[in-house]
PDB file of C-alpha atoms in Angstrom:
ATOM      1  CA  UNK G   1      13.412 -46.320  14.445  1.00 54.00           C
ATOM      2  CA  UNK G   2      14.161 -42.905  12.925  1.00 54.00           C
ATOM      3  CA  UNK G   3      12.950 -40.061  14.408  1.00 54.00           C
ATOM      4  CA  UNK G   4      11.269 -37.223  12.613  1.00 56.00           C
ATOM      5  CA  UNK G   5      12.459 -33.979  13.442  1.00 53.00           C
ATOM      6  CA  UNK G   6       9.799 -31.831  13.885  1.00 56.00           C
ATOM      7  CA  UNK G   7      11.928 -28.156  13.773  1.00 57.00           C
ATOM      8  CA  UNK G   8      11.205 -26.269  10.646  1.00 55.00           C
ATOM      9  CA  UNK G   9      14.479 -25.257   8.766  1.00 57.00           C
ATOM     10  CA  UNK G  10      15.829 -22.240   9.469  1.00 57.00           C
ATOM     11  CA  UNK G  11      15.164 -20.342   6.560  1.00 80.00           C
ATOM     12  CA  UNK G  12      11.740 -21.490   6.960  1.00 85.00           C
ATOM     13  CA  UNK G  13      11.573 -19.761  10.017  1.00 85.00           C
ATOM     14  CA  UNK G  14      13.427 -16.819   8.864  1.00 85.00           C
ATOM     15  CA  UNK G  15      11.053 -16.284   6.392  1.00 88.00           C
ATOM     16  CA  UNK G  16       8.205 -16.677   8.563  1.00 91.00           C
ATOM     17  CA  UNK G  17       9.844 -14.554  11.349  1.00 92.00           C
ATOM     18  CA  UNK G  18      10.312 -11.821   9.171  1.00 93.00           C
ATOM     19  CA  UNK G  19       6.940 -11.760   7.160  1.00 93.00           C
ATOM     20  CA  UNK G  20       5.387 -12.086  10.722  1.00 95.00           C
ATOM     21  CA  UNK G  21       7.330  -8.875  11.671  1.00 96.00           C
ATOM     22  CA  UNK G  22       5.905  -7.159   8.263  1.00 95.00           C
ATOM     23  CA  UNK G  23       2.730  -8.025   8.981  1.00 95.00           C
ATOM     24  CA  UNK G  24       3.201  -6.551  12.671  1.00 96.00           C
ATOM     25  CA  UNK G  25       4.945  -3.615  11.651  1.00 95.00           C
ATOM     26  CA  UNK G  26       2.265  -3.026   9.210  1.00 93.00           C
ATOM     27  CA  UNK G  27      -0.501  -3.136  11.840  1.00 93.00           C
ATOM     28  CA  UNK G  28       1.361  -0.972  14.311  1.00 94.00           C
ATOM     29  CA  UNK G  29       2.371   2.109  11.703  1.00 92.00           C
ATOM     30  CA  UNK G  30      -0.959   2.163  10.428  1.00 86.00           C
ATOM     31  CA  UNK G  31      -2.803   2.353  13.657  1.00 85.00           C
ATOM     32  CA  UNK G  32      -0.025   4.451  15.801  1.00 87.00           C
ATOM     33  CA  UNK G  33       1.891   6.155  13.193  1.00 86.00           C
ATOM     34  CA  UNK G  34       5.818   5.867  12.671  1.00 90.00           C
ATOM     35  CA  UNK G  35       6.554   7.203  15.841  1.00 92.00           C
ATOM     36  CA  UNK G  36       5.937   3.907  17.321  1.00 93.00           C
ATOM     37  CA  UNK G  37       8.942   1.775  18.431  1.00 94.00           C
ATOM     38  CA  UNK G  38      10.309  -1.561  17.174  1.00 95.00           C
ATOM     39  CA  UNK G  39       9.832  -3.066  20.643  1.00 96.00           C
ATOM     40  CA  UNK G  40       6.272  -2.896  19.774  1.00 97.00           C
ATOM     41  CA  UNK G  41       6.499  -4.169  16.748  1.00 97.00           C
ATOM     42  CA  UNK G  42       8.127  -7.245  18.243  1.00 96.00           C
ATOM     43  CA  UNK G  43       5.776  -7.574  20.690  1.00 96.00           C
ATOM     44  CA  UNK G  44       2.620  -7.533  18.104  1.00 96.00           C
ATOM     45  CA  UNK G  45       4.698 -10.345  16.052  1.00 96.00           C
ATOM     46  CA  UNK G  46       4.829 -12.498  19.113  1.00 95.00           C
ATOM     47  CA  UNK G  47       8.690 -12.280  19.041  1.00 94.00           C
ATOM     48  CA  UNK G  48      12.160 -10.515  20.665  1.00 94.00           C
ATOM     49  CA  UNK G  49      13.388  -7.154  19.760  1.00 94.00           C
ATOM     50  CA  UNK G  50      16.611  -9.408  18.777  1.00 95.00           C
ATOM     51  CA  UNK G  51      14.026 -11.165  16.161  1.00 94.00           C
ATOM     52  CA  UNK G  52      13.917  -7.466  14.397  1.00 95.00           C
ATOM     53  CA  UNK G  53      17.286  -6.779  14.758  1.00 95.00           C
ATOM     54  CA  UNK G  54      18.339 -10.172  12.832  1.00 94.00           C
ATOM     55  CA  UNK G  55      16.222  -9.152   9.684  1.00 95.00           C
ATOM     56  CA  UNK G  56      16.622  -5.200   9.428  1.00 96.00           C
ATOM     57  CA  UNK G  57      19.177  -3.171  11.188  1.00 96.00           C
ATOM     58  CA  UNK G  58      17.420  -0.487  12.189  1.00 96.00           C
ATOM     59  CA  UNK G  59      13.811   1.074  12.355  1.00 95.00           C
ATOM     60  CA  UNK G  60      14.093   2.712   9.176  1.00 93.00           C
ATOM     61  CA  UNK G  61      15.375  -0.433   7.561  1.00 94.00           C
ATOM     62  CA  UNK G  62      12.256  -1.966   8.381  1.00 95.00           C
ATOM     63  CA  UNK G  63       9.734   0.826   7.481  1.00 93.00           C
ATOM     64  CA  UNK G  64      11.694   0.662   4.143  1.00 90.00           C
ATOM     65  CA  UNK G  65      10.865  -3.023   3.390  1.00 92.00           C
ATOM     66  CA  UNK G  66       7.113  -1.826   4.893  1.00 91.00           C
ATOM     67  CA  UNK G  67       7.027   0.581   2.284  1.00 88.00           C
ATOM     68  CA  UNK G  68       8.283  -1.428  -0.477  1.00 88.00           C
ATOM     69  CA  UNK G  69       5.412  -4.258   0.062  1.00 89.00           C
ATOM     70  CA  UNK G  70       2.786  -1.336   0.180  1.00 89.00           C
ATOM     71  CA  UNK G  71       4.233  -0.239  -3.033  1.00 88.00           C
ATOM     72  CA  UNK G  72       3.770  -3.313  -4.692  1.00 90.00           C
ATOM     73  CA  UNK G  73      -0.006  -3.944  -3.492  1.00 92.00           C
ATOM     74  CA  UNK G  74      -0.435  -0.857  -5.421  1.00 92.00           C
ATOM     75  CA  UNK G  75       1.265  -2.192  -8.312  1.00 91.00           C
ATOM     76  CA  UNK G  76      -0.244  -5.485  -8.118  1.00 94.00           C
ATOM     77  CA  UNK G  77      -3.741  -4.091  -7.709  1.00 96.00           C
ATOM     78  CA  UNK G  78      -2.721  -1.511 -10.614  1.00 95.00           C
ATOM     79  CA  UNK G  79      -1.866  -4.700 -13.037  1.00 94.00           C
ATOM     80  CA  UNK G  80      -5.042  -6.643 -11.585  1.00 96.00           C
ATOM     81  CA  UNK G  81      -7.372  -3.605 -12.899  1.00 97.00           C
ATOM     82  CA  UNK G  82      -5.441  -3.445 -16.258  1.00 95.00           C
ATOM     83  CA  UNK G  83      -6.368  -7.124 -17.169  1.00 96.00           C
ATOM     84  CA  UNK G  84      -9.735  -6.103 -17.215  1.00 95.00           C
ATOM     85  CA  UNK G  85      -9.572  -4.027 -20.493  1.00 94.00           C
ATOM     86  CA  UNK G  86     -12.872  -3.570 -20.481  1.00 96.00           C
ATOM     87  CA  UNK G  87     -12.471   0.066 -19.651  1.00 95.00           C
ATOM     88  CA  UNK G  88     -13.268  -0.586 -16.196  1.00 96.00           C
ATOM     89  CA  UNK G  89     -10.277  -1.019 -14.614  1.00 97.00           C
ATOM     90  CA  UNK G  90      -9.374   2.661 -14.219  1.00 97.00           C
ATOM     91  CA  UNK G  91     -12.094   2.584 -11.624  1.00 97.00           C
ATOM     92  CA  UNK G  92     -11.237  -0.710  -9.895  1.00 97.00           C
ATOM     93  CA  UNK G  93      -7.931   0.542  -9.326  1.00 98.00           C
ATOM     94  CA  UNK G  94      -9.043   3.776  -7.743  1.00 97.00           C
ATOM     95  CA  UNK G  95     -11.429   1.674  -5.348  1.00 97.00           C
ATOM     96  CA  UNK G  96      -8.604  -0.350  -4.681  1.00 97.00           C
ATOM     97  CA  UNK G  97      -5.962   2.217  -3.965  1.00 95.00           C
ATOM     98  CA  UNK G  98      -8.264   3.688  -2.013  1.00 95.00           C
ATOM     99  CA  UNK G  99      -8.983   0.730   0.076  1.00 95.00           C
ATOM    100  CA  UNK G 100      -5.085  -0.258   0.505  1.00 93.00           C
ATOM    101  CA  UNK G 101      -4.299   3.428   1.769  1.00 91.00           C
ATOM    102  CA  UNK G 102      -7.162   3.639   4.134  1.00 91.00           C
ATOM    103  CA  UNK G 103      -5.751   0.720   5.622  1.00 89.00           C
ATOM    104  CA  UNK G 104      -2.063   1.636   5.484  1.00 88.00           C
ATOM    105  CA  UNK G 105      -2.849   5.730   6.882  1.00 85.00           C
ATOM    106  CA  UNK G 106       0.469   5.962   8.972  1.00 84.00           C
ATOM    107  CA  UNK G 107       2.500   4.447   5.922  1.00 85.00           C
ATOM    108  CA  UNK G 108       1.599   6.919   3.387  1.00 84.00           C
ATOM    109  CA  UNK G 109       3.511   9.484   3.949  1.00 82.00           C
ATOM    110  CA  UNK G 110       6.537   7.294   3.192  1.00 83.00           C
ATOM    111  CA  UNK G 111       4.804   5.801   0.018  1.00 80.00           C
ATOM    112  CA  UNK G 112       5.923   7.642  -2.339  1.00 67.00           C
ATOM    113  CA  UNK G 113       8.529  10.080  -1.449  1.00 69.00           C
ATOM    114  CA  UNK G 114      12.768   9.221  -1.900  1.00 61.00           C
ATOM    115  CA  UNK G 115      15.116   8.763  -4.401  1.00 54.00           C
ATOM    116  CA  UNK G 116      14.665   4.947  -4.392  1.00 59.00           C
ATOM    117  CA  UNK G 117      11.188   5.262  -5.014  1.00 69.00           C
ATOM    118  CA  UNK G 118      11.729   7.236  -8.657  1.00 78.00           C
ATOM    119  CA  UNK G 119      11.621   3.751 -10.546  1.00 82.00           C
ATOM    120  CA  UNK G 120       8.269   2.364  -8.578  1.00 80.00           C
ATOM    121  CA  UNK G 121       6.740   5.955  -9.362  1.00 81.00           C
ATOM    122  CA  UNK G 122       7.830   5.977 -12.831  1.00 86.00           C
ATOM    123  CA  UNK G 123       6.423   2.150 -13.244  1.00 86.00           C
ATOM    124  CA  UNK G 124       2.906   3.539 -11.280  1.00 88.00           C
ATOM    125  CA  UNK G 125       2.371   6.560 -13.844  1.00 90.00           C
ATOM    126  CA  UNK G 126       2.751   4.075 -16.531  1.00 94.00           C
ATOM    127  CA  UNK G 127       0.324   1.803 -15.300  1.00 94.00           C
ATOM    128  CA  UNK G 128      -2.387   4.406 -14.860  1.00 95.00           C
ATOM    129  CA  UNK G 129      -1.493   5.938 -18.189  1.00 96.00           C
ATOM    130  CA  UNK G 130      -2.184   2.195 -19.841  1.00 97.00           C
ATOM    131  CA  UNK G 131      -5.628   2.089 -17.578  1.00 97.00           C
ATOM    132  CA  UNK G 132      -6.234   5.604 -18.953  1.00 97.00           C
ATOM    133  CA  UNK G 133      -6.014   4.750 -22.404  1.00 97.00           C
ATOM    134  CA  UNK G 134      -8.175   1.508 -21.779  1.00 97.00           C
ATOM    135  CA  UNK G 135     -10.811   3.526 -20.605  1.00 97.00           C
ATOM    136  CA  UNK G 136     -10.827   6.109 -23.559  1.00 97.00           C
ATOM    137  CA  UNK G 137     -10.877   3.093 -25.728  1.00 97.00           C
ATOM    138  CA  UNK G 138     -14.258   1.833 -24.481  1.00 96.00           C
ATOM    139  CA  UNK G 139     -15.403   5.478 -23.835  1.00 96.00           C
ATOM    140  CA  UNK G 140     -15.237   4.965 -20.032  1.00 95.00           C
ATOM    141  CA  UNK G 141     -13.609   8.121 -19.601  1.00 96.00           C
ATOM    142  CA  UNK G 142     -13.605  11.421 -21.588  1.00 96.00           C
ATOM    143  CA  UNK G 143     -10.487  12.440 -23.651  1.00 96.00           C
ATOM    144  CA  UNK G 144     -10.149  15.400 -21.439  1.00 95.00           C
ATOM    145  CA  UNK G 145      -9.244  13.584 -18.462  1.00 96.00           C
ATOM    146  CA  UNK G 146      -5.752  12.166 -18.639  1.00 96.00           C
ATOM    147  CA  UNK G 147      -3.184  10.359 -16.384  1.00 95.00           C
ATOM    148  CA  UNK G 148      -2.142  13.534 -14.192  1.00 95.00           C
ATOM    149  CA  UNK G 149      -5.795  14.152 -13.268  1.00 95.00           C
ATOM    150  CA  UNK G 150      -5.943  10.513 -11.919  1.00 95.00           C
ATOM    151  CA  UNK G 151      -2.931  11.305  -9.839  1.00 92.00           C
ATOM    152  CA  UNK G 152      -4.489  14.605  -8.369  1.00 93.00           C
ATOM    153  CA  UNK G 153      -7.170  11.685  -7.308  1.00 95.00           C
ATOM    154  CA  UNK G 154      -5.106   9.825  -5.847  1.00 93.00           C
ATOM    155  CA  UNK G 155      -2.813  12.531  -3.946  1.00 91.00           C
ATOM    156  CA  UNK G 156      -6.785  13.546  -2.763  1.00 94.00           C
ATOM    157  CA  UNK G 157      -7.409  10.112  -1.214  1.00 93.00           C
ATOM    158  CA  UNK G 158      -4.558  10.324   0.393  1.00 91.00           C
ATOM    159  CA  UNK G 159      -4.986  13.790   1.925  1.00 92.00           C
ATOM    160  CA  UNK G 160      -8.633  12.873   2.542  1.00 94.00           C
ATOM    161  CA  UNK G 161      -7.364   9.433   4.451  1.00 91.00           C
ATOM    162  CA  UNK G 162      -4.907  11.571   6.719  1.00 88.00           C
ATOM    163  CA  UNK G 163      -7.200  14.637   7.493  1.00 90.00           C
ATOM    164  CA  UNK G 164     -10.362  12.168   8.605  1.00 83.00           C
ATOM    165  CA  UNK G 165      -9.125   8.867   9.820  1.00 73.00           C
ATOM    166  CA  UNK G 166      -9.874   9.355  13.303  1.00 76.00           C
ATOM    167  CA  UNK G 167     -13.211  11.047  13.197  1.00 86.00           C
ATOM    168  CA  UNK G 168     -14.286   9.387   9.899  1.00 88.00           C
ATOM    169  CA  UNK G 169     -12.478   6.969   8.584  1.00 84.00           C
ATOM    170  CA  UNK G 170     -14.591   6.031   5.632  1.00 90.00           C
ATOM    171  CA  UNK G 171     -14.360   9.439   4.086  1.00 94.00           C
ATOM    172  CA  UNK G 172     -12.041   8.602   1.338  1.00 95.00           C
ATOM    173  CA  UNK G 173     -14.992   6.291  -0.003  1.00 96.00           C
ATOM    174  CA  UNK G 174     -17.432   9.716  -0.518  1.00 96.00           C
ATOM    175  CA  UNK G 175     -14.243  11.509  -1.946  1.00 96.00           C
ATOM    176  CA  UNK G 176     -13.836   8.798  -4.506  1.00 97.00           C
ATOM    177  CA  UNK G 177     -17.782   8.801  -5.223  1.00 96.00           C
ATOM    178  CA  UNK G 178     -17.160  12.300  -6.048  1.00 96.00           C
ATOM    179  CA  UNK G 179     -13.976  12.284  -7.890  1.00 96.00           C
ATOM    180  CA  UNK G 180     -15.322   9.444 -10.147  1.00 95.00           C
ATOM    181  CA  UNK G 181     -18.792  11.648 -10.957  1.00 95.00           C
ATOM    182  CA  UNK G 182     -16.413  14.480 -11.688  1.00 94.00           C
ATOM    183  CA  UNK G 183     -13.893  12.506 -14.105  1.00 93.00           C
ATOM    184  CA  UNK G 184     -16.848  10.430 -16.062  1.00 90.00           C
ATOM    185  CA  UNK G 185     -18.148  14.005 -16.262  1.00 81.00           C
ATOM    186  CA  UNK G 186     -15.494  16.088 -17.882  1.00 75.00           C
TER     187      UNK G 186
END
């Protein structure tokens, strides 16, 4: 009688551990800031520190991977919003971007900085330009408001989140409400 192994293949375990580490790092760095150590990340993930270093050469490499994941999440929210095609995508994207940033407050300082982010920034600007064009086509955004204005709102969201995170973590929602009213009235 053959014995069925209950062990997962090393690739499955490695992928699972990497995901656990990224999820734990997002929790730790969002909550405590980037000053937190990899020991805290490993403990939160339920793995040893050696597992961290098997996946990431150092803390900086872990942060870069985490910020890349975060950027992909923002990009995916823009693509999902653009698929609406009814003039509401821009507003859906701003709401989603606010929620993503609020959940990841400790990582915002790294989201769109660095030479390796130039392609991502260009891709996001292109997606936002498409969202703005769709809103213009459907009359949900005045012609006087463009992609640079939307970028200012996104930058403002970051500032409000970082400034009010401890005392009023929902302040970004009020800021976004005011910004949307202003954009629609422009």
